[in-house]
XYZ file of C-alpha atoms in Angstrom:
645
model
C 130.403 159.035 -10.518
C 127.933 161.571 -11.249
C 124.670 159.737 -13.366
C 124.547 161.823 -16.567
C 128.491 162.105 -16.658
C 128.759 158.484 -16.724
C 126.692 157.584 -19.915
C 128.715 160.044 -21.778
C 132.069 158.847 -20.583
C 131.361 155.447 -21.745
C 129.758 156.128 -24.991
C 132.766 157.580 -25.787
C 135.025 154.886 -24.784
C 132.813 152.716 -26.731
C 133.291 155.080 -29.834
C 136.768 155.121 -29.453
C 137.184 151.481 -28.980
C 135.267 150.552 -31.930
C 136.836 153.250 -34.037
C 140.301 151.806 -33.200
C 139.089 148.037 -34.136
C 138.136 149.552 -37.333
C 141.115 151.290 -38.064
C 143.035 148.110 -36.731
C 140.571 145.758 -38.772
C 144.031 143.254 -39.190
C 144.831 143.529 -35.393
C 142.363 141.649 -33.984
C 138.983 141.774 -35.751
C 137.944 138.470 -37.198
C 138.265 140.028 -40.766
C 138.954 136.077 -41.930
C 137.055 135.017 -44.733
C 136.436 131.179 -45.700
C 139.341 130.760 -49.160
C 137.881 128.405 -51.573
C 140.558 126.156 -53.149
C 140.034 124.435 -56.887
C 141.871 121.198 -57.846
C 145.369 122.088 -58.375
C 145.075 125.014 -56.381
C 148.859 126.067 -54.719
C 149.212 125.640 -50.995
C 151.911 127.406 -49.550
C 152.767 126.191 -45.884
C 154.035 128.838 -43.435
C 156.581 128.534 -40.962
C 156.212 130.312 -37.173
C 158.421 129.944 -34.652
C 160.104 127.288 -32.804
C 158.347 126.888 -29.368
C 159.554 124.991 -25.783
C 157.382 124.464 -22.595
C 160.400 124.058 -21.220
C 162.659 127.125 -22.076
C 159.704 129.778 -23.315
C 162.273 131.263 -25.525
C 160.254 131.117 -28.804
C 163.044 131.228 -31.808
C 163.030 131.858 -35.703
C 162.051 128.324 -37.940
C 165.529 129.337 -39.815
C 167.164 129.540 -36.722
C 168.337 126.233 -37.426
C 169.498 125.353 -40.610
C 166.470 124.316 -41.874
C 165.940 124.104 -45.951
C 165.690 127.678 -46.744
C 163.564 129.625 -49.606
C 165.557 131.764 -52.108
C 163.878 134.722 -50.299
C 162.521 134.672 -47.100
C 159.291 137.052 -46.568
C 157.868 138.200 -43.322
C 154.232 138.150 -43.058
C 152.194 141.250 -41.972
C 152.603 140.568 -38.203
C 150.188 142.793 -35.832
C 151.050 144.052 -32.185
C 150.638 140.603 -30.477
C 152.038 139.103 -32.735
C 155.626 140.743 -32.001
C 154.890 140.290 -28.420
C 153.976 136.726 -28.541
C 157.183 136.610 -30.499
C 155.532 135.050 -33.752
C 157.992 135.306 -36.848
C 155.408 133.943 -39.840
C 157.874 133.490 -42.764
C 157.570 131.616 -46.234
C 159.153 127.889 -46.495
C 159.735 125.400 -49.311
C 156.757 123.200 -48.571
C 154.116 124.092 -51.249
C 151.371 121.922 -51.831
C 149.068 121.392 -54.927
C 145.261 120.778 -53.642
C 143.622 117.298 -53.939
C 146.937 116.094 -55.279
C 149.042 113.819 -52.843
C 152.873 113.477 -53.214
C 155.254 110.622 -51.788
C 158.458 111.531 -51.297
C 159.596 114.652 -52.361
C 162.680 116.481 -51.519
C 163.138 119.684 -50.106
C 166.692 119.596 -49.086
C 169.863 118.161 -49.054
C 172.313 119.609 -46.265
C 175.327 119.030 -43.998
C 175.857 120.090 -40.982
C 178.610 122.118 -39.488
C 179.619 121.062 -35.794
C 177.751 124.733 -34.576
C 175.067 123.664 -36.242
C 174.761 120.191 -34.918
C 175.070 121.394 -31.374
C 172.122 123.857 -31.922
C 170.116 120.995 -33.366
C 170.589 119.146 -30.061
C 170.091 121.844 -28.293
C 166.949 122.208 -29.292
C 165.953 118.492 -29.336
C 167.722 118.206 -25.194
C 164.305 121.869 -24.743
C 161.786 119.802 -26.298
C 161.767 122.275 -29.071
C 158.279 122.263 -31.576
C 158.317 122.963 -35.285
C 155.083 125.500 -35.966
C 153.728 125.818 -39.206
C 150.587 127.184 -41.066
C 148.111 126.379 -43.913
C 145.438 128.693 -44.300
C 145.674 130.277 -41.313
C 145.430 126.547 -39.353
C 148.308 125.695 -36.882
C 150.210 122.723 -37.569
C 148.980 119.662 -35.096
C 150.210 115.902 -34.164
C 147.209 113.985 -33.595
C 147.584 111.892 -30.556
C 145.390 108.773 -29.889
C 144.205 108.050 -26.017
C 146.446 104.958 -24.429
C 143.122 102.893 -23.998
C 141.569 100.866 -26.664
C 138.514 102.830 -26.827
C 137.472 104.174 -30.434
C 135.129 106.631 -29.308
C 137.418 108.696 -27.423
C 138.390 111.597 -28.786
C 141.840 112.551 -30.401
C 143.896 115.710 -28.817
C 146.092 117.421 -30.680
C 149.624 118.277 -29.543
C 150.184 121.892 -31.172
C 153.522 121.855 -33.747
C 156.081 118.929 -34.392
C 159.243 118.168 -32.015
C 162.563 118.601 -33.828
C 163.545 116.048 -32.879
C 163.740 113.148 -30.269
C 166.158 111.125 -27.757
C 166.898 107.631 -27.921
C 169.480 105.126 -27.927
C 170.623 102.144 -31.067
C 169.921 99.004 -30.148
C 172.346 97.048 -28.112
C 173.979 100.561 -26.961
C 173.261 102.871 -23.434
C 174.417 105.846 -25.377
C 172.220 108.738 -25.435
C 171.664 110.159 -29.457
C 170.081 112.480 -31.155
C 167.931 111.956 -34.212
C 165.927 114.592 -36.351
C 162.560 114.339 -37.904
C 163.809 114.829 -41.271
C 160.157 113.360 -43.407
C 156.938 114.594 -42.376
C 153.828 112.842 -43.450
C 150.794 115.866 -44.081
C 147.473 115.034 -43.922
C 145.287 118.115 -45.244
C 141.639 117.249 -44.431
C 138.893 119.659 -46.599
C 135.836 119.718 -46.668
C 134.084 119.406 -50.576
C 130.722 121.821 -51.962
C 129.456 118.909 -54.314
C 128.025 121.896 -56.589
C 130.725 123.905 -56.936
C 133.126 121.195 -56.823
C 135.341 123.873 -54.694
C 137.228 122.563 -51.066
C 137.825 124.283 -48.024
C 140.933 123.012 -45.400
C 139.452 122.072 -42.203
C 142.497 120.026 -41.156
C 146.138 120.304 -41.271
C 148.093 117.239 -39.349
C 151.408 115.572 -39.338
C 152.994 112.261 -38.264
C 157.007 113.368 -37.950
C 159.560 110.239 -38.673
C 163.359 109.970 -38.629
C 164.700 108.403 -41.655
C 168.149 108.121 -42.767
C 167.779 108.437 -46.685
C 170.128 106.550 -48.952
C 170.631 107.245 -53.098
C 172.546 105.739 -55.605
C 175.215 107.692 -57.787
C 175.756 111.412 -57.020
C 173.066 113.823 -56.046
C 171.495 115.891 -58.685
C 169.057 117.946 -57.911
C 165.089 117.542 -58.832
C 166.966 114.412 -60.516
C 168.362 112.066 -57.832
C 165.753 109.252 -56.397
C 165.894 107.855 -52.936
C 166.425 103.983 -52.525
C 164.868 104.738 -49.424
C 161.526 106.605 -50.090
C 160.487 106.162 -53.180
C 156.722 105.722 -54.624
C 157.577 103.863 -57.552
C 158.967 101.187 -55.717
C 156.575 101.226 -53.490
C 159.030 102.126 -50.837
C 157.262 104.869 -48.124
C 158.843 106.099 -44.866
C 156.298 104.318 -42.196
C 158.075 104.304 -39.751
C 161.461 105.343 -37.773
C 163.470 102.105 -37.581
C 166.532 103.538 -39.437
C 166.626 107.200 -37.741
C 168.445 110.400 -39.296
C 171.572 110.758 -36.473
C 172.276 114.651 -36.117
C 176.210 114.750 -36.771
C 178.536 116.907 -37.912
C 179.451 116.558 -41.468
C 177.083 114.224 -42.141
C 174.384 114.450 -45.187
C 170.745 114.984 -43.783
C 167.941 114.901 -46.325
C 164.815 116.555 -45.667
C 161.480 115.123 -47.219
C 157.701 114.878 -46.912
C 154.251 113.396 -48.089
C 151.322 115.212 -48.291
C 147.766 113.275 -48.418
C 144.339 114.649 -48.899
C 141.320 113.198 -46.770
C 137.567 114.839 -47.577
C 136.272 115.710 -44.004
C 132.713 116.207 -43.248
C 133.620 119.140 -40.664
C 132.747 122.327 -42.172
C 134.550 125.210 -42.765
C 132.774 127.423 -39.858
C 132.973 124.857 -37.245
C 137.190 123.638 -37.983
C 138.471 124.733 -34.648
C 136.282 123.138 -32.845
C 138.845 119.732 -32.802
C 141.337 122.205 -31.680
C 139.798 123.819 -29.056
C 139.026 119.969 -27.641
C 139.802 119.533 -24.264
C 140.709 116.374 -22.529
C 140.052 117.256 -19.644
C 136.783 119.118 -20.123
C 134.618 117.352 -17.855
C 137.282 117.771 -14.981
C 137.063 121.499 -15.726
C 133.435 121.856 -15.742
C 132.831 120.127 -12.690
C 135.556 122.312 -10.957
C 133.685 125.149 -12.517
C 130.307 123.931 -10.736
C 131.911 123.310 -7.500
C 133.623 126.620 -7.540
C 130.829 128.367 -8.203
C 128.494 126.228 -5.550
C 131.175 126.803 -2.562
C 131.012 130.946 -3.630
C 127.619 131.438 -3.602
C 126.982 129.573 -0.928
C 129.357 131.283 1.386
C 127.901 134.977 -0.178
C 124.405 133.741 0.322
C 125.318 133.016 4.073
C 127.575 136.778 4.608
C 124.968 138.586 2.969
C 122.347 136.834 5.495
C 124.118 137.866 8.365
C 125.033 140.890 7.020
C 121.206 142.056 6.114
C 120.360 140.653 10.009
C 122.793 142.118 11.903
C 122.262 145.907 10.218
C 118.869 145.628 10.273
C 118.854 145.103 13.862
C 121.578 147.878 14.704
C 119.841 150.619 12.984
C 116.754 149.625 14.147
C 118.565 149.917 17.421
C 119.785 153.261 17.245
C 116.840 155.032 15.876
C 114.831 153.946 18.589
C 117.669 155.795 21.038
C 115.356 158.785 22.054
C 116.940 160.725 25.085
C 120.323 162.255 25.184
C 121.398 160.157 28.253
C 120.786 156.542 25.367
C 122.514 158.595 22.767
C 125.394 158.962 24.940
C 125.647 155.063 25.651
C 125.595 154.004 22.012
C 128.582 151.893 21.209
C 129.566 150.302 17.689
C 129.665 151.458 14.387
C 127.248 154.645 14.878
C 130.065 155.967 17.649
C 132.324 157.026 14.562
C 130.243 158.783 12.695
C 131.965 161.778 13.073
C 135.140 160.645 11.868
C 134.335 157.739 9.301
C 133.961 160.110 5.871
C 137.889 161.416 7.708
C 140.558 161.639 4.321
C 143.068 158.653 4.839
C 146.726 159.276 5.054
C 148.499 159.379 1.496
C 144.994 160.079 -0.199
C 146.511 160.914 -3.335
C 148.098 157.286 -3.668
C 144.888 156.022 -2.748
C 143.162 157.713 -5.868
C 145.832 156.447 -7.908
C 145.334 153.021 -6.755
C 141.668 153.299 -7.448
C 142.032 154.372 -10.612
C 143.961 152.036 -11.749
C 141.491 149.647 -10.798
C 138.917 151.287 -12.795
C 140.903 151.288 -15.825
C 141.890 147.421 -15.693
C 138.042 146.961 -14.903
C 136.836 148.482 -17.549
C 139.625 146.797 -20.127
C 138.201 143.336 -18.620
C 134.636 143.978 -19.655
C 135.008 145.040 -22.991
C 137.796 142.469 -24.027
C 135.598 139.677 -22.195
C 132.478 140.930 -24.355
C 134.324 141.121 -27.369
C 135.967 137.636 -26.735
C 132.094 136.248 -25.663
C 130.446 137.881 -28.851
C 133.058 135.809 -31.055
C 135.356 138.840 -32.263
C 138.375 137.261 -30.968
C 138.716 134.321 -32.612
C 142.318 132.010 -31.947
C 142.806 132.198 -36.071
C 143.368 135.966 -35.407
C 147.137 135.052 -33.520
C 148.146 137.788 -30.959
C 144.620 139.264 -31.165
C 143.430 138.826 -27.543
C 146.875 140.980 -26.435
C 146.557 143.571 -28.975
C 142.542 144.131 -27.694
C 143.765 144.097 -24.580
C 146.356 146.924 -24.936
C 144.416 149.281 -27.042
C 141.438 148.861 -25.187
C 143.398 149.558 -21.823
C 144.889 152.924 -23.420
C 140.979 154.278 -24.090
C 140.356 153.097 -20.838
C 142.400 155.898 -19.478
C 139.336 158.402 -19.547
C 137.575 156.356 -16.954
C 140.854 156.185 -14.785
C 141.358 159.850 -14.912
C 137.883 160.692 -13.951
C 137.847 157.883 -11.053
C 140.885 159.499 -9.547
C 139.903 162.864 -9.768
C 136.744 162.487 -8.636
C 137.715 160.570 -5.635
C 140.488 162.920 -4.878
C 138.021 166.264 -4.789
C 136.065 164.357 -2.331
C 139.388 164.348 -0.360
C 139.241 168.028 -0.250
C 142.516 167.909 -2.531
C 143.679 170.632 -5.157
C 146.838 169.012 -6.940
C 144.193 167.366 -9.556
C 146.923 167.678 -12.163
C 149.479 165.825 -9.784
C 147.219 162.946 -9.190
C 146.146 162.424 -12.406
C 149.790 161.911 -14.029
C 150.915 159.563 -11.620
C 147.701 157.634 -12.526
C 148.772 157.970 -15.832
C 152.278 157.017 -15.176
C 152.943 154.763 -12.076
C 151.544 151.487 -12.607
C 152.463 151.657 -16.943
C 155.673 152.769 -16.025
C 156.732 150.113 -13.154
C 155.362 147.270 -15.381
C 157.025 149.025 -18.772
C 159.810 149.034 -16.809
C 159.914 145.311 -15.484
C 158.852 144.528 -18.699
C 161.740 145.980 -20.357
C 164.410 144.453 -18.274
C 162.691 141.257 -19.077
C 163.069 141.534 -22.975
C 166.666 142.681 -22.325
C 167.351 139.004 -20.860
C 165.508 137.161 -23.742
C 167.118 139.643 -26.705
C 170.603 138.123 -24.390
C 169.098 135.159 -25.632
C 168.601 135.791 -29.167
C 165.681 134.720 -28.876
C 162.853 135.840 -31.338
C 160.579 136.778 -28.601
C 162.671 139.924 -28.089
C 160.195 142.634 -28.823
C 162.064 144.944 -31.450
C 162.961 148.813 -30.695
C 160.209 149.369 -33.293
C 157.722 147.614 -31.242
C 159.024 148.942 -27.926
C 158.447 152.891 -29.719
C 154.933 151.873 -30.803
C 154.039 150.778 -27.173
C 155.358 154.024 -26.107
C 153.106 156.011 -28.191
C 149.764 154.113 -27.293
C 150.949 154.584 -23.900
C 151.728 158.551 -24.291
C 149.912 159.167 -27.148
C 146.201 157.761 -25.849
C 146.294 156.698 -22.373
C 148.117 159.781 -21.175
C 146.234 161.941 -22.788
C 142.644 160.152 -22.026
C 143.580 160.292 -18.167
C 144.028 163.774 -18.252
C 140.562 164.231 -20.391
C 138.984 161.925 -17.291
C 140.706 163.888 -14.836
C 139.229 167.187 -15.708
C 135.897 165.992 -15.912
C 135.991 164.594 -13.015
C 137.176 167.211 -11.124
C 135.367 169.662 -12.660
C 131.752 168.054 -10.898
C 130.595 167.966 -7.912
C 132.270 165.331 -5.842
C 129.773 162.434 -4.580
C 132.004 162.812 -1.040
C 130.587 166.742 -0.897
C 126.913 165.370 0.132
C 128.163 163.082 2.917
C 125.249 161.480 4.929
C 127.373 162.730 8.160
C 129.535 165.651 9.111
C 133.377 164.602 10.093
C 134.349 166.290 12.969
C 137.425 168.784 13.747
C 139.289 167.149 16.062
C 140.042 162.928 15.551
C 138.295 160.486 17.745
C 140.971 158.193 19.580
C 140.905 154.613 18.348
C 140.332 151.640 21.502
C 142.552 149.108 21.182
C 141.488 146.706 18.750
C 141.843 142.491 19.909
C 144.253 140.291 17.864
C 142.107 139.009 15.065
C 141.140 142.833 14.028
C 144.856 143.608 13.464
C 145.165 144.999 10.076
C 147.917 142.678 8.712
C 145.186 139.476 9.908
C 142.311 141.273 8.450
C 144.073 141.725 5.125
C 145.581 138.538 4.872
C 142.164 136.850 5.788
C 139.859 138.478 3.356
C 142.237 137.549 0.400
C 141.349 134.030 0.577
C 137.571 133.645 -0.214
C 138.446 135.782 -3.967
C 141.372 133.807 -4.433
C 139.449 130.650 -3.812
C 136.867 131.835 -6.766
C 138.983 131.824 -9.063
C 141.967 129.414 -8.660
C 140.743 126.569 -10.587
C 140.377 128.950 -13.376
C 143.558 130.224 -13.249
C 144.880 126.490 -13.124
C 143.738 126.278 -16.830
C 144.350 130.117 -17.895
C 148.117 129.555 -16.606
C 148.035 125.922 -19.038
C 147.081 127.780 -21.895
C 149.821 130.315 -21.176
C 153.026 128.046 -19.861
C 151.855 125.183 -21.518
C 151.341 126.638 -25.223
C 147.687 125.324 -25.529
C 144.383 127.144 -26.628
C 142.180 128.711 -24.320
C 138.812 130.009 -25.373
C 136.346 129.451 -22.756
C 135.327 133.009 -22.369
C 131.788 132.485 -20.925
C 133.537 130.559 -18.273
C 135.852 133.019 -17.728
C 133.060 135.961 -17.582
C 130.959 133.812 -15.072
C 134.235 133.345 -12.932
C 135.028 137.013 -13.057
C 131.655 137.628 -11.920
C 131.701 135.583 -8.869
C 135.241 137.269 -8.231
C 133.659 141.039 -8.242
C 131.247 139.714 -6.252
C 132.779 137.439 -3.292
C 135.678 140.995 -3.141
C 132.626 143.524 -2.371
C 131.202 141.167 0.185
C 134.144 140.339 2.175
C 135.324 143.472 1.957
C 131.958 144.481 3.358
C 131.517 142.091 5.900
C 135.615 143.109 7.377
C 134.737 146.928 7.071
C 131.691 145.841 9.443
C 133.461 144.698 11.862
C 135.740 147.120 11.627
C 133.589 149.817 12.110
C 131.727 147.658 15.266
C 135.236 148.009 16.939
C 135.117 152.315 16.308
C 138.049 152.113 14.015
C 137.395 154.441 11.283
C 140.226 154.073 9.177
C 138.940 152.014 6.430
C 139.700 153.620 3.298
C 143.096 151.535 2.771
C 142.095 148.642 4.653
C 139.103 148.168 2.184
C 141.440 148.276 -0.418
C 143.583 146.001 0.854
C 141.459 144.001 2.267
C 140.009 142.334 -1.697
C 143.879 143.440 -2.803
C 145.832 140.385 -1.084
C 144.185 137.785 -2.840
C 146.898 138.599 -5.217
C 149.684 137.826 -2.769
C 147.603 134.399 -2.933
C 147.559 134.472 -6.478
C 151.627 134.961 -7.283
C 151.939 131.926 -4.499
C 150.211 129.656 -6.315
C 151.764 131.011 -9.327
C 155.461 129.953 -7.504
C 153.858 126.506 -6.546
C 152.347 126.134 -10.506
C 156.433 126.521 -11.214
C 157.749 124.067 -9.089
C 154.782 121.170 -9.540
C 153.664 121.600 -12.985
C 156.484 123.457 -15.521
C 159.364 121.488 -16.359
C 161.611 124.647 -16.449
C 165.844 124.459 -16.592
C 167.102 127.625 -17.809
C 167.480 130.613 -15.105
C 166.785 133.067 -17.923
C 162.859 131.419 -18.305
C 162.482 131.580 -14.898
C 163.225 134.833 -14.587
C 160.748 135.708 -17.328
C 158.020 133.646 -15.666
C 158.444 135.235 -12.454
C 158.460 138.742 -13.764
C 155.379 138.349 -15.809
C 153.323 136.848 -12.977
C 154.681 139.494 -10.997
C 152.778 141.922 -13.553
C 150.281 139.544 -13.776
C 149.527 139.932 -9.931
C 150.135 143.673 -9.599
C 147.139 143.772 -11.918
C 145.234 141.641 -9.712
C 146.315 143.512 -6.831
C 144.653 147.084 -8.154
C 141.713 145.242 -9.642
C 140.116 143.437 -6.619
C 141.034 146.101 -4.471
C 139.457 148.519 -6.214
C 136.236 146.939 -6.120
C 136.253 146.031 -2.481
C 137.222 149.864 -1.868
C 134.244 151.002 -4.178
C 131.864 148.222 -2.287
C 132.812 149.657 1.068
C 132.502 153.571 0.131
C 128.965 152.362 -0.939
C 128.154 150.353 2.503
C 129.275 152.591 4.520
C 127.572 155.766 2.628
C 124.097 153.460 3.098
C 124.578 152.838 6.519
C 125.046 156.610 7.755
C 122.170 157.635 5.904
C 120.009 154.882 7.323
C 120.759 156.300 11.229
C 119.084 159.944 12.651
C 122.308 161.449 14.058
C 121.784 165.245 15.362
């Protein structure tokens, strides 16, 4: 790109981005102030959806026939939200602050036999209960299996349904609901102001089956078997709620108060936890050892070997040594040659530049704090309007590339950037929500939704790729000062020996990127499939650096050799060559299904395999597009570094 034209272009992507985040201030910037609470204060609990590791068919709390408000209200829900398929709704649990209850009643119900079979439905999928108090996620503290009191506690994010298990004395298999929840609500006390702030919100689920004398009243009737005056608590499940038809259930709950010493600032820190964190920074370290080593040693070569050729070939002094010269200088008349299909190759590329650029800003944003995991759905929603501004840059990468091709159809090239890869993925992606709306599931993404991703994809991207497109092609292409001169007629390429074929060269140099980063993407696919928090950006960023890197050197060191052998065709294979580390990447993806997820339903894996799918074909444009770019730089510097008359 031309060096005054690119400043511009990405102040105003900058511009644009932060203009959006303002005007978006509830998508996805923090915007989340600390809420003081006095004694007394109401708490109103939130319900979000029911969630399975083992379905990924997220559903509506009153799905089941939970206790239900008069009037249910939707909370404002942003973009990610709606994808995510979060429904945050209003429930019946309402708190007073710093004042515990025992046993109170929210419901009395019976179920019908639909309604029993979807309750053991849910409880056969390992379905979670999520809830919400002041914008904290419901969590089950669980304690480590060894008697050790300084390990830490993990959290297991939302509260089964339900659980398995047989009476005593029988083999058969029943179902039993956690009908009483025990809250704790940790806060954390200003002794001036005498004013609390929640830092905590746990529960310990139990399956009870109440009993009462007399006939229910309601807000009259007392429990014989949960009752504070009596001294009677639920502590345990040793008399579990059956789910039957017909049968009563009563739904109930404590809530207890505990004064924390975590402040308000730091109360995710406990969430974010991980068990395994000294597994995953080790794997970090090793990855990162193994990389640089292997660079360090490629680039060694690499700076030998080229130092040595062109010393070689500018000492070539009579016409009779220029005519013997053999290797990589033999092409130069044919190396700058336009591939076949050059137009898809400027798509590709610009592509590539787009989902670049979308990865550095939503890393820095994520890095400088601004996506914090109380703002739910905010890491999609940056990610999606910060890949529509990112259009400009793909427009102008394509078009710039293509009038170095010599090409007119500007226009041609730069709507099929805008439209190819959006469209195949919109497309997948559509067929996909089809199957879980067939579901009735609430992660169905609504026709309101669907419209809105329509216009950020025609109404910004579109446009912004045609903006890019004319400035690129508008300036002088960097392909119009070529070091070299390609000549008329095509120099004949020698047949190549069997481990420069290009389907072995391509398959080869996708392994070294895909070994960068596959420990990473061991915990990035957790977080996803596994419905835990992920918020090791820095990691991530240092990662993604070693990935840009170990692409551009492989695809380097393979173009090298390529070139040694006088095959000049290297525009695709460069691209290619960093590209198949995502064929790598959807394999382990297929073996992540079968070791590690625990899913039955054809419908979820369906899902899982089209969204890796995407997931890959992103991969795909991004690492080949900056092996391509590394390669049009090497070879560039290596044809001006020869005399050629």
């Amino acid at each position: 790109m031309a060096t005054r034209e690119v400043p511009l272009l990405l102040l105003l992507v900058v511009v644009m981005v932060l203009a959006g985040a303002g005007a978006a201030r509830g998508f996805y910037l923090p915007g989340v102030a600390p809420r003081d609470f006095r004694k007394k204060d109401q708490l109103a609990v939130k319900v979000n959806q029911l969630s399975s590791i083992k379905t990924q068919l997220p559903y509506s709390y009153y799905s089941l026939p939970f206790c239900r408000p008069a009037t249910i209200v939707d909370s404002a829900e942003n973009l990610g939200e709606v994808l995510r398929g979060d429904r945050i709704e209003n429930s019946l649990y309402v708190f007073e602050m710093r004042e515990p209850r025992l046993c109170q009643i929210v419901c009395k119900t019976a179920l019908t036999h639909q309604e029993a079979k979807d309750f053991r439905e849910k409880i056969d999928d390992e379905y979670r209960i999520n809830m919400i108090l002041d914008n904290l996620p419901l969590v089950v503290p669980i304690r480590s299996l060894l008697d050790d009191h300084d390990a830490p506690t993990s959290y297991q994010l939302g509260v089964h349904v339900g659980i398995k298990g047989q009476y005593a004395g029988s083999n058969e298999e029943k179902h039993f609901i956690y009908n009483h929840l025990s809250f704790l609500v940790k806060y954390h006390r200003d002794e001036n102001t005498d004013l609390a702030r929640i830092v905590g919100f746990e529960v310990k689920p139990f399956s009870t089956k109440h009993e009462y004398d007399g006939e229910w009243k309601e807000n009259e009737t007392r429990l014989k078997t949960c009752d504070p005056h009596s001294r009677r608590l639920v502590v345990d499940s040793d008399s579990p709620q059956e789910v039957e038809a017909g049968k009563e259930i009563i739904f109930t709950y404590d809530v207890n108060f505990e004064e924390s010493d975590i402040k308000w600032a730091s109360r995710w820190d406990s969430y974010l936890l991980m068990t395994d964190d000294q597994i995953h920074w080790f794997s970090i370290v090793n990855s990162l050892m193994i990389v640089l080593f292997l660079s360090g040693m490629l680039a060694m070569i690499m700076l030998r070997t080229l130092y040595r050729d062109i010393s070689k070939y500018n000492q070539l002094e009579t016409q009779e040594e220029a005519q013997e010269e053999t290797g990589w200088k033999l092409v130069h008349g044919d190396v700058f040659r336009p591939p076949a299909r050059a137009g898809t190759l400027c798509v590709f590329v610009g592509t590539g530049v787009q989902f670049l650029g979308m990865l550095l800003v939503t890393l820095l944003f994520a890095i400088l704090g601004l996506l914090s995991p109380s703002n739910r759905g905010g890491l999609m929603t940056a990610m999606l309007l910060v890949w529509a501004f990112m259009g400009v840059l793909a427009g102008y990468a394509a078009a710039r590339l293509y009038r170095g091709f010599r090409g007119s159809e500007w226009k041609a090239v730069a709507m099929r950037t805008a439209l190819a890869f959006p469209g195949a993925a919109f497309a997948v992606f559509f067929v996909l929500n089809a199957l879980i709306w067939g579901e009735r599931s609430s992660g169905a993404v609504p026709f309101t939704t669907m419209t809105a991703l329509v216009l950020l994809w025609f109404g910004i991207s579109v446009p912004l790729v045609f903006v890019g497109s004319y400035l690129g092609f508008k300036r002088p292409a960097a392909t119009e000062d070529y070091p070299v001169r390609t000549n008329k007629i095509p120099r004949p390429i020698p047949e190549q020996p069997w481990y420069m074929n290009p389907a072995m060269s391509v398959l080869i140099g996708g392994i070294l990127p895909f070994g960068a980063v596959f420990i990473e993407l061991f915990f990035i696919l957790t977080s996803i499939w596994l419905h835990q928090f992920y918020y090791i950006f820095g990691f991530l960023f240092l990662v993604f650096a070693i990935l840009v890197v170990t692409c551009a050197e492989i695809a380097v060191v393979l173009c090298y050799f390529q070139l040694c052998g006088e095959d000049y065709e290297w525009w695709w294979r460069s691209y290619l060559t960093a590209g198949s580390s995502a064929l790598y990447l959807f394999l382990y993806a297929a073996f992540y299904f079968f070791t590690k997820l625990d899913i039955t339903k054809v419908v979820s894996g369906v899902l899982y395999f089209g969204y890796m799918l995407i997931a890959s074909a992103a991969f795909f444009v991004l690492t080949g597009t900056i092996g391509f770019y590394a390669c049009f730089w090497f070879t560039r510097l290596i044809y001006s570094s020869v005399k050629i008359d």
